[in-house]
Short mmCIF file of C-alpha atoms in Angstrom, two decimals:
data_model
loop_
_atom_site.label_atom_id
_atom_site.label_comp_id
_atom_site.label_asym_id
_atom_site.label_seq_id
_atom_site.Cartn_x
_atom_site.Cartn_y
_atom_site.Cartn_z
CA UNK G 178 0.00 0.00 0.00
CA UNK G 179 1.41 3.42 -1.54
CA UNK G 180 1.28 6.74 1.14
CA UNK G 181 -1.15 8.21 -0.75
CA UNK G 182 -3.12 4.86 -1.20
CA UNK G 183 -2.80 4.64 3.19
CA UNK G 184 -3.83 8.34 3.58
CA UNK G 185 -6.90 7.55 1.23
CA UNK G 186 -8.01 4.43 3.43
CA UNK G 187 -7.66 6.06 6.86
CA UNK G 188 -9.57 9.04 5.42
CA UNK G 189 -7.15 11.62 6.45
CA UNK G 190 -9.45 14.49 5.44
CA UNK G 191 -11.33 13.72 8.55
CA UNK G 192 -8.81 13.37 11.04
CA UNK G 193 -9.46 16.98 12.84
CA UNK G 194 -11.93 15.12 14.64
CA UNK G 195 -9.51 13.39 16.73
CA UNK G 196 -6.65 15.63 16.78
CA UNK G 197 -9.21 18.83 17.85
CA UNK G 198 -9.99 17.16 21.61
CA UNK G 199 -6.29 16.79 22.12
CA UNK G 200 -5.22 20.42 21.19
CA UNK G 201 -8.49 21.74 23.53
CA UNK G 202 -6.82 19.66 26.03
CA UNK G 203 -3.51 21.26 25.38
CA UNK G 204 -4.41 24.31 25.08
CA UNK G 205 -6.33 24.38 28.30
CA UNK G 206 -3.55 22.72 30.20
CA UNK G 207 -1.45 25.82 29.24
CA UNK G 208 -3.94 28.78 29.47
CA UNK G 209 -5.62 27.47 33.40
CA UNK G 210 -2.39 25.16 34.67
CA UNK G 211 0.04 26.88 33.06
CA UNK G 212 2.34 23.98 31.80
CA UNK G 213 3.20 21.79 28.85
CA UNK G 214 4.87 18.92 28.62
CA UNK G 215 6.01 18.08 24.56
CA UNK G 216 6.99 14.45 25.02
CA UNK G 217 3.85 13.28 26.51
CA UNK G 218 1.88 15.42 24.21
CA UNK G 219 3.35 14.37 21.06
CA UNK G 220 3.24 10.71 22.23
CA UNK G 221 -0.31 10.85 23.22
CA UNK G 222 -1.58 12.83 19.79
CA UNK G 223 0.29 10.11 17.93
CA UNK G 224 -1.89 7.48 20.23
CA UNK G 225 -4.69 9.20 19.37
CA UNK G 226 -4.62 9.55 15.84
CA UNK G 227 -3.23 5.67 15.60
CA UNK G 228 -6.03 4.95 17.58
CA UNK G 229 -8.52 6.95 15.17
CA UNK G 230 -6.44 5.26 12.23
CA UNK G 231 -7.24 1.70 13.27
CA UNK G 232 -10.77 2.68 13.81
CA UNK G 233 -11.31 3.62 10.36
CA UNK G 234 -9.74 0.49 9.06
CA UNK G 235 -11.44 -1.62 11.04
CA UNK G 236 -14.97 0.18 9.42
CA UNK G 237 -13.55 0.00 6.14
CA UNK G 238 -12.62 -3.67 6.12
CA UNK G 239 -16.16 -4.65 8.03
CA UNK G 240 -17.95 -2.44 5.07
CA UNK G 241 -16.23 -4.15 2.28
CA UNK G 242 -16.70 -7.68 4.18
CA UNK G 243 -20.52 -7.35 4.45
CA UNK G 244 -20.96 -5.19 1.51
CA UNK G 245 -24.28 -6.36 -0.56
CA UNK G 246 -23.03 -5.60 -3.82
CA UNK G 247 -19.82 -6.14 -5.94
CA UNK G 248 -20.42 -3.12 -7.11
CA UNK G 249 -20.23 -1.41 -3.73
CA UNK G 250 -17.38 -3.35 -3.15
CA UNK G 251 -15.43 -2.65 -6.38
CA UNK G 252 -16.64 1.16 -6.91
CA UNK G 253 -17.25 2.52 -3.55
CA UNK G 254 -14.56 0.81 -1.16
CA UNK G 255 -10.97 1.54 -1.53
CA UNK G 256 -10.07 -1.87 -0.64
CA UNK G 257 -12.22 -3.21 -4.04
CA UNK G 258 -11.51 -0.20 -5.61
CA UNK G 259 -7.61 0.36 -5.50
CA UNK G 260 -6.91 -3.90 -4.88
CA UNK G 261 -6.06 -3.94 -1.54
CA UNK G 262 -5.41 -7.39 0.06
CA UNK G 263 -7.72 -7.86 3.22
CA UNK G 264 -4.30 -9.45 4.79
CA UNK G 265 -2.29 -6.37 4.50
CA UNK G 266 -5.13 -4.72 5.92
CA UNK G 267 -5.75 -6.65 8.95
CA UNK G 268 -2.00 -6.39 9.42
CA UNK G 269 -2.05 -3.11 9.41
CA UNK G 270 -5.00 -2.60 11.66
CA UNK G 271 -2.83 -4.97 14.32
CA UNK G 272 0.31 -2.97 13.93
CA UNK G 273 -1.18 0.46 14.70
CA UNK G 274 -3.31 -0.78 17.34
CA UNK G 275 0.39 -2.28 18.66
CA UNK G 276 1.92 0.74 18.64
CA UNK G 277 -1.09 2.59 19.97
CA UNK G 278 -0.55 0.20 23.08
CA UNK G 279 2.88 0.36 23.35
CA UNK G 280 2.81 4.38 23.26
CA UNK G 281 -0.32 4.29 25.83
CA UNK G 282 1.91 2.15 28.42
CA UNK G 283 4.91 5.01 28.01
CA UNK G 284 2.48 7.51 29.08
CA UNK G 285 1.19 5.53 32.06
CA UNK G 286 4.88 4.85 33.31
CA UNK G 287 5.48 8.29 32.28
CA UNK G 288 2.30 9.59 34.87
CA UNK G 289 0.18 7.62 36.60
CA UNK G 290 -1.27 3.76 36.86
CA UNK G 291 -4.93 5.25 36.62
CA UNK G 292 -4.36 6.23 32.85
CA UNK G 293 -4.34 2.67 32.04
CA UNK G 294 -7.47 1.55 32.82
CA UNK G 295 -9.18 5.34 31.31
CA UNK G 296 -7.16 4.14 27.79
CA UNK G 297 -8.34 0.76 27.88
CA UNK G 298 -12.18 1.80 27.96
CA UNK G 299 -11.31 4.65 25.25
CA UNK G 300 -10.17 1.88 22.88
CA UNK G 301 -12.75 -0.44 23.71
CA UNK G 302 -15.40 2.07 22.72
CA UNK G 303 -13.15 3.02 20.02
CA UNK G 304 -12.83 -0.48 18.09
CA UNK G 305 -16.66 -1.29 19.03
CA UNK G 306 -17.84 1.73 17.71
CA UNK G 307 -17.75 -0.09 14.11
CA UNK G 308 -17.04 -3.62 15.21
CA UNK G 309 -18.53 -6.14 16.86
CA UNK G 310 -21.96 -8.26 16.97
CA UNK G 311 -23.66 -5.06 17.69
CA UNK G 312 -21.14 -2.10 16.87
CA UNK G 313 -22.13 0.54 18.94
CA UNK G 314 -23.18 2.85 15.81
CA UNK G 315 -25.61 0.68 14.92
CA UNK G 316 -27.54 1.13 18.20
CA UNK G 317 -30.33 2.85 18.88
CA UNK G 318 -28.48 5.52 21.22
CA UNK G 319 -24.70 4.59 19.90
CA UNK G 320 -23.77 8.46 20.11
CA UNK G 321 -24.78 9.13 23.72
CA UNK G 322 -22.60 5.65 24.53
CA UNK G 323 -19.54 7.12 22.50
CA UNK G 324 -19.64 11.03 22.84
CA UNK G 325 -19.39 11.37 26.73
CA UNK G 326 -16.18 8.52 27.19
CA UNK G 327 -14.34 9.71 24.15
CA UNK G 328 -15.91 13.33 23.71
CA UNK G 329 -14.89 14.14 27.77
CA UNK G 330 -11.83 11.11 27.83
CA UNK G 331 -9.28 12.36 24.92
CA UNK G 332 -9.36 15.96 26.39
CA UNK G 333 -8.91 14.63 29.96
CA UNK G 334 -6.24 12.51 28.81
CA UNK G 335 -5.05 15.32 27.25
CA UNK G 336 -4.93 17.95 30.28
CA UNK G 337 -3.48 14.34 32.47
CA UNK G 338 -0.24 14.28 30.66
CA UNK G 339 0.12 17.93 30.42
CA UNK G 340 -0.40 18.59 33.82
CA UNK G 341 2.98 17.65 35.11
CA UNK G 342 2.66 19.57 39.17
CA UNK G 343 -0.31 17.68 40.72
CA UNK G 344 -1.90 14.72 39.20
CA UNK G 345 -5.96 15.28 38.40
CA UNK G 346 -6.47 11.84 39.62
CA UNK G 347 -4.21 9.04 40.61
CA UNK G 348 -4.00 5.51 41.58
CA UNK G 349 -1.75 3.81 43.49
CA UNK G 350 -1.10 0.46 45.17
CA UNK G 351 -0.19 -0.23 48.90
CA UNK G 352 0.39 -3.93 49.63
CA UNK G 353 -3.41 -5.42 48.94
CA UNK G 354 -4.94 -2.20 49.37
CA UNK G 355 -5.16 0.43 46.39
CA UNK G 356 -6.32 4.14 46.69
CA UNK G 357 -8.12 6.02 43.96
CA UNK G 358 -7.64 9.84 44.45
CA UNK G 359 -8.60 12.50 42.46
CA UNK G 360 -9.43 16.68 42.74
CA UNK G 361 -13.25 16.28 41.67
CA UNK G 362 -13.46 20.62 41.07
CA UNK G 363 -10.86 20.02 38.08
CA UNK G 364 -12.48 16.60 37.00
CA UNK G 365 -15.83 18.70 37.14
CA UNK G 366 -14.13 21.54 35.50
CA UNK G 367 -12.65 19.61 32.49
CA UNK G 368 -16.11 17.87 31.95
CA UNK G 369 -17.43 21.33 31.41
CA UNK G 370 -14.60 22.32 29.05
CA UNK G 371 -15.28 19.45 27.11
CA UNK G 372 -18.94 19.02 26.52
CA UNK G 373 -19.14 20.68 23.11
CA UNK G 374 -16.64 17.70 22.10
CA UNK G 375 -18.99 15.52 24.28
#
């Protein structure tokens, strides 16, 4: 698969819908916290968008799959369209979801244990937005399941690895206990921020 053959597939002309939460995020980080920190934002805008990337595969692939027409398939698809193999796709959609991982446990070693957990349900609505038995777009109220977690999650994630002198919300282990802390103004705060994304 060419560059401009991958851009096509992932649908990079509508991308600003996953990289807008993270620069509210950012940007609100800076203007009410006053901090930034670069590594953890570039890794976690390159989780997001690999995370958006794999999502749009994953819809792609499932279209073509069940598609009720060869002509759908051939004319409408890129994968029919441009002779994709489904293997390279499916490969593709496991490497990026990889690396999405791999970045996502950086920034929880890099912060806090309670990011893991938030990025796990993230991706989970992610992938079964469009996949599944049921994919969650197909349901009856699939936007008010996936527009609060992701809508108020990327920009909390966001403003979480940014904000570098107090941790929003933490978790930590003590011997078989664990203890789940958080500031609940700034959680309430950040939920306000983001429910236009919501």
């Amino acid at each position: 698969m060419s560059i401009s053959q991958f851009l096509r597939f992932v649908d990079i002309r509508t991308k600003f819908t996953s990289i807008l939460p993270v620069l509210l995020g950012v940007f609100y980080t800076i203007y009410f916290f006053g901090t930034f920190d670069l590594l953890n934002t570039l890794l976690f805008f390159i989780a997001a968008v690999l995370l958006d990337f794999t999502t749009t595969s994953i819809n792609v692939l499932v279209d073509y799959q069940t598609a009720s027409s060869e002509d759908f398939k051939k004319e409408h698809n890129i994968i029919g369209r441009e002779n994709i193999s489904e293997k390279l796709v499916v490969a593709y959609i496991y490497i990026m979801f990889i690396l999405y991982f791999i970045l996502g446990l950086i920034l929880v070693y890099r912060t806090n244990l309670v990011l893991l957990p938030i990025g796990i349900i993230c991706s989970i609505i992610a992938i079964t937005y469009t996949y599944g038995p049921i994919p969650i777009s197909r349901m009856p109220l699939g936007e008010l399941f996936s527009g609060p977690p992701l809508g108020f999650g990327i920009i909390f994630i966001a403003i979480f690895v940014n904000y570098r002198d107090s941790l929003i919300l933490s978790l930590n282990f003590q011997n078989s206990t664990f203890v789940l802390q958080g500031d609940w103004l700034t959680i309430l705060a950040i939920f306000f921020v983001s429910l236009p994304q919501v």
